Coordinates of C-alpha atoms and ligand atoms in Angstrom, one line a residue:
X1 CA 29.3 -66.5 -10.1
X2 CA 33.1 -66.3 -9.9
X3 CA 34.2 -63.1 -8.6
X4 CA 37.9 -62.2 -8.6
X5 CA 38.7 -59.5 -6.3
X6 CA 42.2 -57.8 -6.8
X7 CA 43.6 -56.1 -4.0
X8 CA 42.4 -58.5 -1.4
X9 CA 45.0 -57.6 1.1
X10 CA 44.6 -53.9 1.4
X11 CA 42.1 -52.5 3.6
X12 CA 38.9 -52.1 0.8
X13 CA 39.9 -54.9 -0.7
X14 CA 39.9 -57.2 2.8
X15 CA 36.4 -55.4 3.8
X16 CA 35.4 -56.3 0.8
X17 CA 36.2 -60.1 0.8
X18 CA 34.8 -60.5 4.3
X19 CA 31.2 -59.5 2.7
X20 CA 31.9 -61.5 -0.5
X21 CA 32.8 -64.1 2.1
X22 CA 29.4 -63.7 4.1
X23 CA 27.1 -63.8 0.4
X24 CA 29.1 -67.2 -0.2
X25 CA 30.1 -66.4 -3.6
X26 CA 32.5 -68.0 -5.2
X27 CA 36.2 -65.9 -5.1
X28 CA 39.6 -65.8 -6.6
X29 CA 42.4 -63.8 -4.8
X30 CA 45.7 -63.4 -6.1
X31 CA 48.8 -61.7 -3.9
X32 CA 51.0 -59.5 -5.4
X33 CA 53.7 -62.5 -5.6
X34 CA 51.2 -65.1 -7.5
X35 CA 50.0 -62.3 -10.1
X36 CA 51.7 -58.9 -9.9
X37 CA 48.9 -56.5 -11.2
X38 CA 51.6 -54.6 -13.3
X39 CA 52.6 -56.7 -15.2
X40 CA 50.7 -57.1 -18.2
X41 CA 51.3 -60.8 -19.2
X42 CA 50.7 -62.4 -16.1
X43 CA 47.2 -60.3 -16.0
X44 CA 46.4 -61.8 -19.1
X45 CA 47.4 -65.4 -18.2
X46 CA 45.7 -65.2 -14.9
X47 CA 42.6 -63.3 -16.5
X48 CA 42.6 -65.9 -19.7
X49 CA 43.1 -69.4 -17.3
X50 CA 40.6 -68.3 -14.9
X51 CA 38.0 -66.5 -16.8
X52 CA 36.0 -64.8 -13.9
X53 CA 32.3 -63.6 -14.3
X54 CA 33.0 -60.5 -12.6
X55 CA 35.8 -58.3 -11.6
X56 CA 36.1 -56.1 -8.4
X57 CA 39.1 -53.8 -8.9
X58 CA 40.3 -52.8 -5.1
X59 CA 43.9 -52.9 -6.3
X60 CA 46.4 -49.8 -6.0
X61 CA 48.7 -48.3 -4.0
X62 CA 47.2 -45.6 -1.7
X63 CA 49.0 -43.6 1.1
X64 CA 48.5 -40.2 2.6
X65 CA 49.5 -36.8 1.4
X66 CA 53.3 -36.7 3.0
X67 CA 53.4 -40.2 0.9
X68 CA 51.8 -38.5 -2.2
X69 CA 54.1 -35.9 -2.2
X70 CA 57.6 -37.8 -1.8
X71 CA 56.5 -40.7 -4.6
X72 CA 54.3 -39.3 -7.5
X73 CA 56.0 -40.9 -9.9
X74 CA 55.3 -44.1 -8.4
X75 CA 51.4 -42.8 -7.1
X76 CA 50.6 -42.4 -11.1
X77 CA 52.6 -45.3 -12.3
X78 CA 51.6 -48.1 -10.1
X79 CA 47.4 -47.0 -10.3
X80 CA 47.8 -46.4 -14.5
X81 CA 49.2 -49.9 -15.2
X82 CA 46.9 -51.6 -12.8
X83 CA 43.8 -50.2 -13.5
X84 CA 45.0 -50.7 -17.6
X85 CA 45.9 -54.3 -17.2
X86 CA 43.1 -55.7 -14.8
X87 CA 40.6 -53.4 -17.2
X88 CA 42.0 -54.4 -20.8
X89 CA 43.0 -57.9 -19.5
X90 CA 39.5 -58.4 -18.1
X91 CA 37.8 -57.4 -21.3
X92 CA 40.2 -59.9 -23.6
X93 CA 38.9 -62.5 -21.2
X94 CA 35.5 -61.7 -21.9
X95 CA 34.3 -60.9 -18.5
X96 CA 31.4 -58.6 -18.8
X97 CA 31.5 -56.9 -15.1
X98 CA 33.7 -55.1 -13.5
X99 CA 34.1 -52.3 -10.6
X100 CA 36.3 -49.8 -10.5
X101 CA 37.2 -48.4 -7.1
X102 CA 38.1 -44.9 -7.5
X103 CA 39.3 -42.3 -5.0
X104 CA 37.7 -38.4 -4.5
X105 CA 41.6 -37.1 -5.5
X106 CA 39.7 -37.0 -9.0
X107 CA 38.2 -33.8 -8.5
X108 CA 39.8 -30.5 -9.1
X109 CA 40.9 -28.6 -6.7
X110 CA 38.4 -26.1 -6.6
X111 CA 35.1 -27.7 -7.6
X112 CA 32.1 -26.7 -5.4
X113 CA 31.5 -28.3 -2.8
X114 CA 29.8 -30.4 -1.8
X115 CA 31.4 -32.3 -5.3
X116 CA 28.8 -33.7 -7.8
X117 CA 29.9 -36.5 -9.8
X118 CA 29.9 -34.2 -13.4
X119 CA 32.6 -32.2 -11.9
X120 CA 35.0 -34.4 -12.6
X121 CA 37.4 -32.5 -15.4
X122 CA 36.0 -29.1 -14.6
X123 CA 39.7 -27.8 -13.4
X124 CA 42.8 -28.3 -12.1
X125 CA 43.9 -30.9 -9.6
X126 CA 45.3 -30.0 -6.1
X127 CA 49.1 -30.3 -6.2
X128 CA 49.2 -33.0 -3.6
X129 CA 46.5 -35.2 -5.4
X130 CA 47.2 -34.6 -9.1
X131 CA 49.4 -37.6 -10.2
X132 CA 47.3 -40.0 -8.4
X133 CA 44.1 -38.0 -9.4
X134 CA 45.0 -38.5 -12.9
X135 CA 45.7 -42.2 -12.9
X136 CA 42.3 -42.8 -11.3
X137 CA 41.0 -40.6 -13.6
X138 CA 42.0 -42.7 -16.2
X139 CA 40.9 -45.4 -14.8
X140 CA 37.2 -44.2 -14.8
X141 CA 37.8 -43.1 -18.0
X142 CA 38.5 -46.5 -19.3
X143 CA 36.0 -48.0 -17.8
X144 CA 33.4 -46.0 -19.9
X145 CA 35.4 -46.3 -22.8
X146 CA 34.9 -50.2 -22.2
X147 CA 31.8 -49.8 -22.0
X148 CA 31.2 -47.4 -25.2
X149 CA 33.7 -49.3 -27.5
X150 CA 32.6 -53.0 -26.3
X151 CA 29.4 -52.4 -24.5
X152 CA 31.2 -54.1 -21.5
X153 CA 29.3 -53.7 -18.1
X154 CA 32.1 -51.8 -16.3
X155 CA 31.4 -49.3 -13.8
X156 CA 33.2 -46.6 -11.4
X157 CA 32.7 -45.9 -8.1
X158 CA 34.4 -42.6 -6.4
X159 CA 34.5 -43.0 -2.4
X160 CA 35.8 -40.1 -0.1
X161 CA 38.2 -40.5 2.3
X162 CA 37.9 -43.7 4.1
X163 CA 39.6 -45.7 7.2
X164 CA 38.9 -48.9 8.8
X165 CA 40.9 -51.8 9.9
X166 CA 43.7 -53.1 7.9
X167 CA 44.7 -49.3 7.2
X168 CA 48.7 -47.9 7.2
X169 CA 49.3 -46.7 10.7
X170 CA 53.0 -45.4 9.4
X171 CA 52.8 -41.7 11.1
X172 CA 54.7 -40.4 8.2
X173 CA 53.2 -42.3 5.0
X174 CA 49.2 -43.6 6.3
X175 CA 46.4 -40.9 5.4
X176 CA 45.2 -39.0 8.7
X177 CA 43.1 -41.2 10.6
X178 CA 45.5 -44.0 11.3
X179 CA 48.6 -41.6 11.4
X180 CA 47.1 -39.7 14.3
X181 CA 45.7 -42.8 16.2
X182 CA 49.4 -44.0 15.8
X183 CA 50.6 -40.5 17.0
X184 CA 48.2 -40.3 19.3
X185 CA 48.6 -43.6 20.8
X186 CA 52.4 -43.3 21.2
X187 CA 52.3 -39.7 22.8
X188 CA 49.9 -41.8 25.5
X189 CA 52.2 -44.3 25.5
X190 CA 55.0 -41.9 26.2
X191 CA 53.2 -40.2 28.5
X192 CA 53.7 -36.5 26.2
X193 CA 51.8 -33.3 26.9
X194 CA 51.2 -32.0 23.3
X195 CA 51.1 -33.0 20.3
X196 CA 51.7 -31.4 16.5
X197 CA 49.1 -32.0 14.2
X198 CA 50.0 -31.6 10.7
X199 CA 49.3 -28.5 8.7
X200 CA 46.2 -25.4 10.4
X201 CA 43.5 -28.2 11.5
X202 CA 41.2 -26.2 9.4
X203 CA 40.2 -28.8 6.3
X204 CA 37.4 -30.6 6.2
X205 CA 37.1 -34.4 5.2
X206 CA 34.4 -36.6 5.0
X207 CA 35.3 -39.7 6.6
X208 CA 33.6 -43.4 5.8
X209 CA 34.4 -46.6 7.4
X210 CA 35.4 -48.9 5.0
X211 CA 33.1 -51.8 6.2
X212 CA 30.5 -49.5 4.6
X213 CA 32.1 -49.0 1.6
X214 CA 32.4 -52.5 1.1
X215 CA 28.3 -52.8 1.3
X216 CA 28.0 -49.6 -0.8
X217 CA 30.4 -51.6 -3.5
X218 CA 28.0 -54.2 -3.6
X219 CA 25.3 -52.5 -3.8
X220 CA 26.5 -50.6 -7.0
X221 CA 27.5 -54.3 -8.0
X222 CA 24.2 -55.3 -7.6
X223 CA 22.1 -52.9 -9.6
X224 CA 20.6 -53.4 -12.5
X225 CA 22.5 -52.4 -15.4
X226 CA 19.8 -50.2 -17.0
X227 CA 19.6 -48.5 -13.2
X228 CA 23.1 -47.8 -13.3
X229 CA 23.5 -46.5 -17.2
X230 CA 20.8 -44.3 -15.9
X231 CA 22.8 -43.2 -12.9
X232 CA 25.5 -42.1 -14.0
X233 CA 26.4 -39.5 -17.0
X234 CA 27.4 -40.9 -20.2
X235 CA 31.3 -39.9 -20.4
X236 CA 33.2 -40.5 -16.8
X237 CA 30.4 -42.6 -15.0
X238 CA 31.0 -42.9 -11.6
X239 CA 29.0 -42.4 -8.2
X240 CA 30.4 -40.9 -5.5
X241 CA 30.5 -42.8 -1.9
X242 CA 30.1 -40.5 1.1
X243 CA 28.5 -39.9 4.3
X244 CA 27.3 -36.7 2.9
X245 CA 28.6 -34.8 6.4
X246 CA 32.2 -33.7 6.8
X247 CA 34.0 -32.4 10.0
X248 CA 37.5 -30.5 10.7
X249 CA 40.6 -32.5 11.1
X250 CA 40.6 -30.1 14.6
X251 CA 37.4 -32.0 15.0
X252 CA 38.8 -35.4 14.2
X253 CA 41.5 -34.5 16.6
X254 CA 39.1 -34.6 19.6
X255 CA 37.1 -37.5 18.9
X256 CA 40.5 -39.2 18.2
X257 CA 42.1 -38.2 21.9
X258 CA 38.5 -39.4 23.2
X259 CA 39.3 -42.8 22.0
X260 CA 42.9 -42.9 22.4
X261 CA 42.8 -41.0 26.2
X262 CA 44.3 -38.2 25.0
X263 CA 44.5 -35.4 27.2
X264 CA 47.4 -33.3 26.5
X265 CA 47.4 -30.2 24.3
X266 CA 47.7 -29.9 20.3
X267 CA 49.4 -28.0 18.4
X268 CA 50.1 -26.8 14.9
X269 CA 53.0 -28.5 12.4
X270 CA 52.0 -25.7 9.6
X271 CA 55.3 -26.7 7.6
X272 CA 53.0 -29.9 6.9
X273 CA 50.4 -29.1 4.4
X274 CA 46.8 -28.2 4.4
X275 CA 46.3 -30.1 1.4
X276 CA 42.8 -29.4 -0.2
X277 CA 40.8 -27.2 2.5
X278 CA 37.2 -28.9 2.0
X279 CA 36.3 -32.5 0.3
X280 CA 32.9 -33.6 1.1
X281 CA 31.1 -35.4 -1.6
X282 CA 27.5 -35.1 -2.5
X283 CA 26.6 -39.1 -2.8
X284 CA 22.8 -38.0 -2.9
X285 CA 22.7 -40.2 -6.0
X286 CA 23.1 -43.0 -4.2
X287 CA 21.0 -41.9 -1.5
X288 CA 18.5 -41.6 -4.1
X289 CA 19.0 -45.4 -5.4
X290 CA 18.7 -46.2 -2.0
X291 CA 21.7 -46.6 -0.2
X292 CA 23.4 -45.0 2.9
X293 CA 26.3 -45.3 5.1
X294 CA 26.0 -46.4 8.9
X295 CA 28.9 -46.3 11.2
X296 CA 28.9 -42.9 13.2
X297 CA 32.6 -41.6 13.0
X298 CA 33.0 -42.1 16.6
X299 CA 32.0 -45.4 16.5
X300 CA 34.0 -46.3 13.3
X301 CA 37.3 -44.6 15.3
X302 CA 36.8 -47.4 17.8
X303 CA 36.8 -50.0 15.8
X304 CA 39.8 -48.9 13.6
X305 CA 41.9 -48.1 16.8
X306 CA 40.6 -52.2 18.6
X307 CA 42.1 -53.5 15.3
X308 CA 45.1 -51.3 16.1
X309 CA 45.3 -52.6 19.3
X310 CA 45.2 -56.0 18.6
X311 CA 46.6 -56.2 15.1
X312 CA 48.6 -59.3 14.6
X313 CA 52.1 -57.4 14.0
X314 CA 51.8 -55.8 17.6
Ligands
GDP401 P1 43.9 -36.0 2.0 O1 42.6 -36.0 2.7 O2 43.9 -36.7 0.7 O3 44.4 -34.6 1.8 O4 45.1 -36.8 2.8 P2 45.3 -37.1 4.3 O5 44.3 -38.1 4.8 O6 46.8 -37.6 4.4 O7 45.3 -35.7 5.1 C1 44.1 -35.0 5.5 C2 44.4 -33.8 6.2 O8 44.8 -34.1 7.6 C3 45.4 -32.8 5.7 O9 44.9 -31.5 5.8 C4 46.6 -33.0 6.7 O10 47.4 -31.8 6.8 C5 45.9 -33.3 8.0 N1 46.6 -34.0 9.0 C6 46.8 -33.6 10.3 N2 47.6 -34.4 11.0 C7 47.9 -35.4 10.1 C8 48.7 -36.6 10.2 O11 49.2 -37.0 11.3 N3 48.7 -37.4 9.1 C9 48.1 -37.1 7.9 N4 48.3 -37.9 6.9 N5 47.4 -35.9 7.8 C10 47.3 -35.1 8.9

């Protein structure tokens, strides 16, 4: 089986070659300079030459919410064209399976919570999520409609917030775990007394490590189709990946000056915004097929921040 992953780099797509790595299958990478994802003709000459037997789309371009908000245009752009040429281009090539990784900015902004996978469409998306929302949106949606119009194998998963090594730690553009253990880190470094966290503290986010999203990917890989078909509903099929437990970013905060030594006091940037104030997914149908996550939050925090510590860029 030859298995190209896109988005090998990034940090679900490097988890995701490391267990792809450990199965010994067989797996094409491409870097952003050999085949750029948005651009359709070299999608369809890399797809066409290469002809892969299955398709794991990690590929996009993710950031936080202060990176959201100062590039939607590019947030929407960059996710619509990939997920369009890896999906159509993959179908022209005749490869009949393919994952989509999604991201939980698909839900609107005030879908019950904990969010089941039919609420996807049910309302509006949060402000700070919608253009990227909607391009992964679209890319769920083309994935069924693969599926419906060509009977192509392609299927969606939709994980919650995740962190790991190999994430941003930019303080201004990474998402929240890596931008505090980078702000954390430096105020220790500095020697600082406080600290701002961005926007009340109050929202809660469910937080998976991405080495266990990488098994859960699999996983979904690995089912039967019939079991998935059967999964999933029959217009926007996805399954959401979670640890089914969320905790404040107040929370968060404390385990994160536990790991970093942290001891100062924090304090409240409320010109920085809340964002959405709860996003916990229900993945109980994929607790169902048999499938759960395993690194403790604590635990995963310490890995992310050894990687930070001995990243190769210093
Ligand atoms: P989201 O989960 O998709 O909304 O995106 P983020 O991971 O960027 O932010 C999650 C939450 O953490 C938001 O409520 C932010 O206001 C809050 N937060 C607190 N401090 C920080 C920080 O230093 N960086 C980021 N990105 N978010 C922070």
């Amino acid at each position: 089986m030859k298995v190209f992953l896109a988005g090998h780099t990034g940090m679900v797509g490097s988890a995701i070659l490391q267990r792809l790595v450990d199965r010994g299958e067989r797996i094409l990478t491409r870097t952003d300079a050999e085949v750029d994802l948005t651009n359709q003709l070299a999608v369809r000459q890399f797809m066409q030459s290469q002809a892969p037997d299955v398709v794991i789309m990690a590929a996009g371009r993710t950031g936080g919410i202060a990176d959201r908000a100062a590039h939607p245009a590019d947030f929407m752009y960059q996710n619509m064209i990939m997920a369009a040429n890896v999906v159509h281009q993959a179908h022209r090539a005749g490869v009949d399976r393919l994952i989509y990784i999604g991201a939980s900015e698909v839900y609107p902004k005030a879908a019950g919570q904990p969010m089941k996978e039919p609420m996807l469409m049910t309302g509006r998306l949060d402000a700070t999520n919608a253009p990227f929302g909607m391009a992964k949106l679209a890319g769920i949606a083309l994935c069924d409609a693969y599926r419906a119009e060509h009977g192509r194998d392609y299927r969606c998963v939709t994980p919650t917030n995740l962190y790991g090594p190999g994430d941003d730690f930019d303080a201004d553009r990474g998402h929240v775990v890596p931008g505090l253990l980078r702000r954390f880190h430096d105020a220790v470094q500095a020697g600082d007394d406080r600290l701002a966290i961005w926007g009340t503290g109050k929202p809660l986010r469910d937080f998976l490590y991405v080495d266990d999203l990488a098994d859960a990917v699999l996983f979904v890989l690995d089912m039967a189709a019939s079991d998935y078909v059967r999964a999933v509903d029959p217009t926007l099929g996805h399954l959401n990946i979670g640890t089914g437990r969320d905790v404040s970013i107040r929370d968060l905060c404390k385990v994160i000056a536990k790991v970093t030594g942290f001891s100062g006091r924090l304090t409240l940037d409320t010109t920085k915004p809340d964002g959405v104030q709860r996003k916990l997914l229900d993945s109980s149908r994929l607790d169902r097929l048999g499938w759960e996550s395993k690194v403790m939050l604590e635990d995963g925090i310490r890995r992310t921040y050894d990687w930070f510590l001995t990243r190769p860029t210093g």
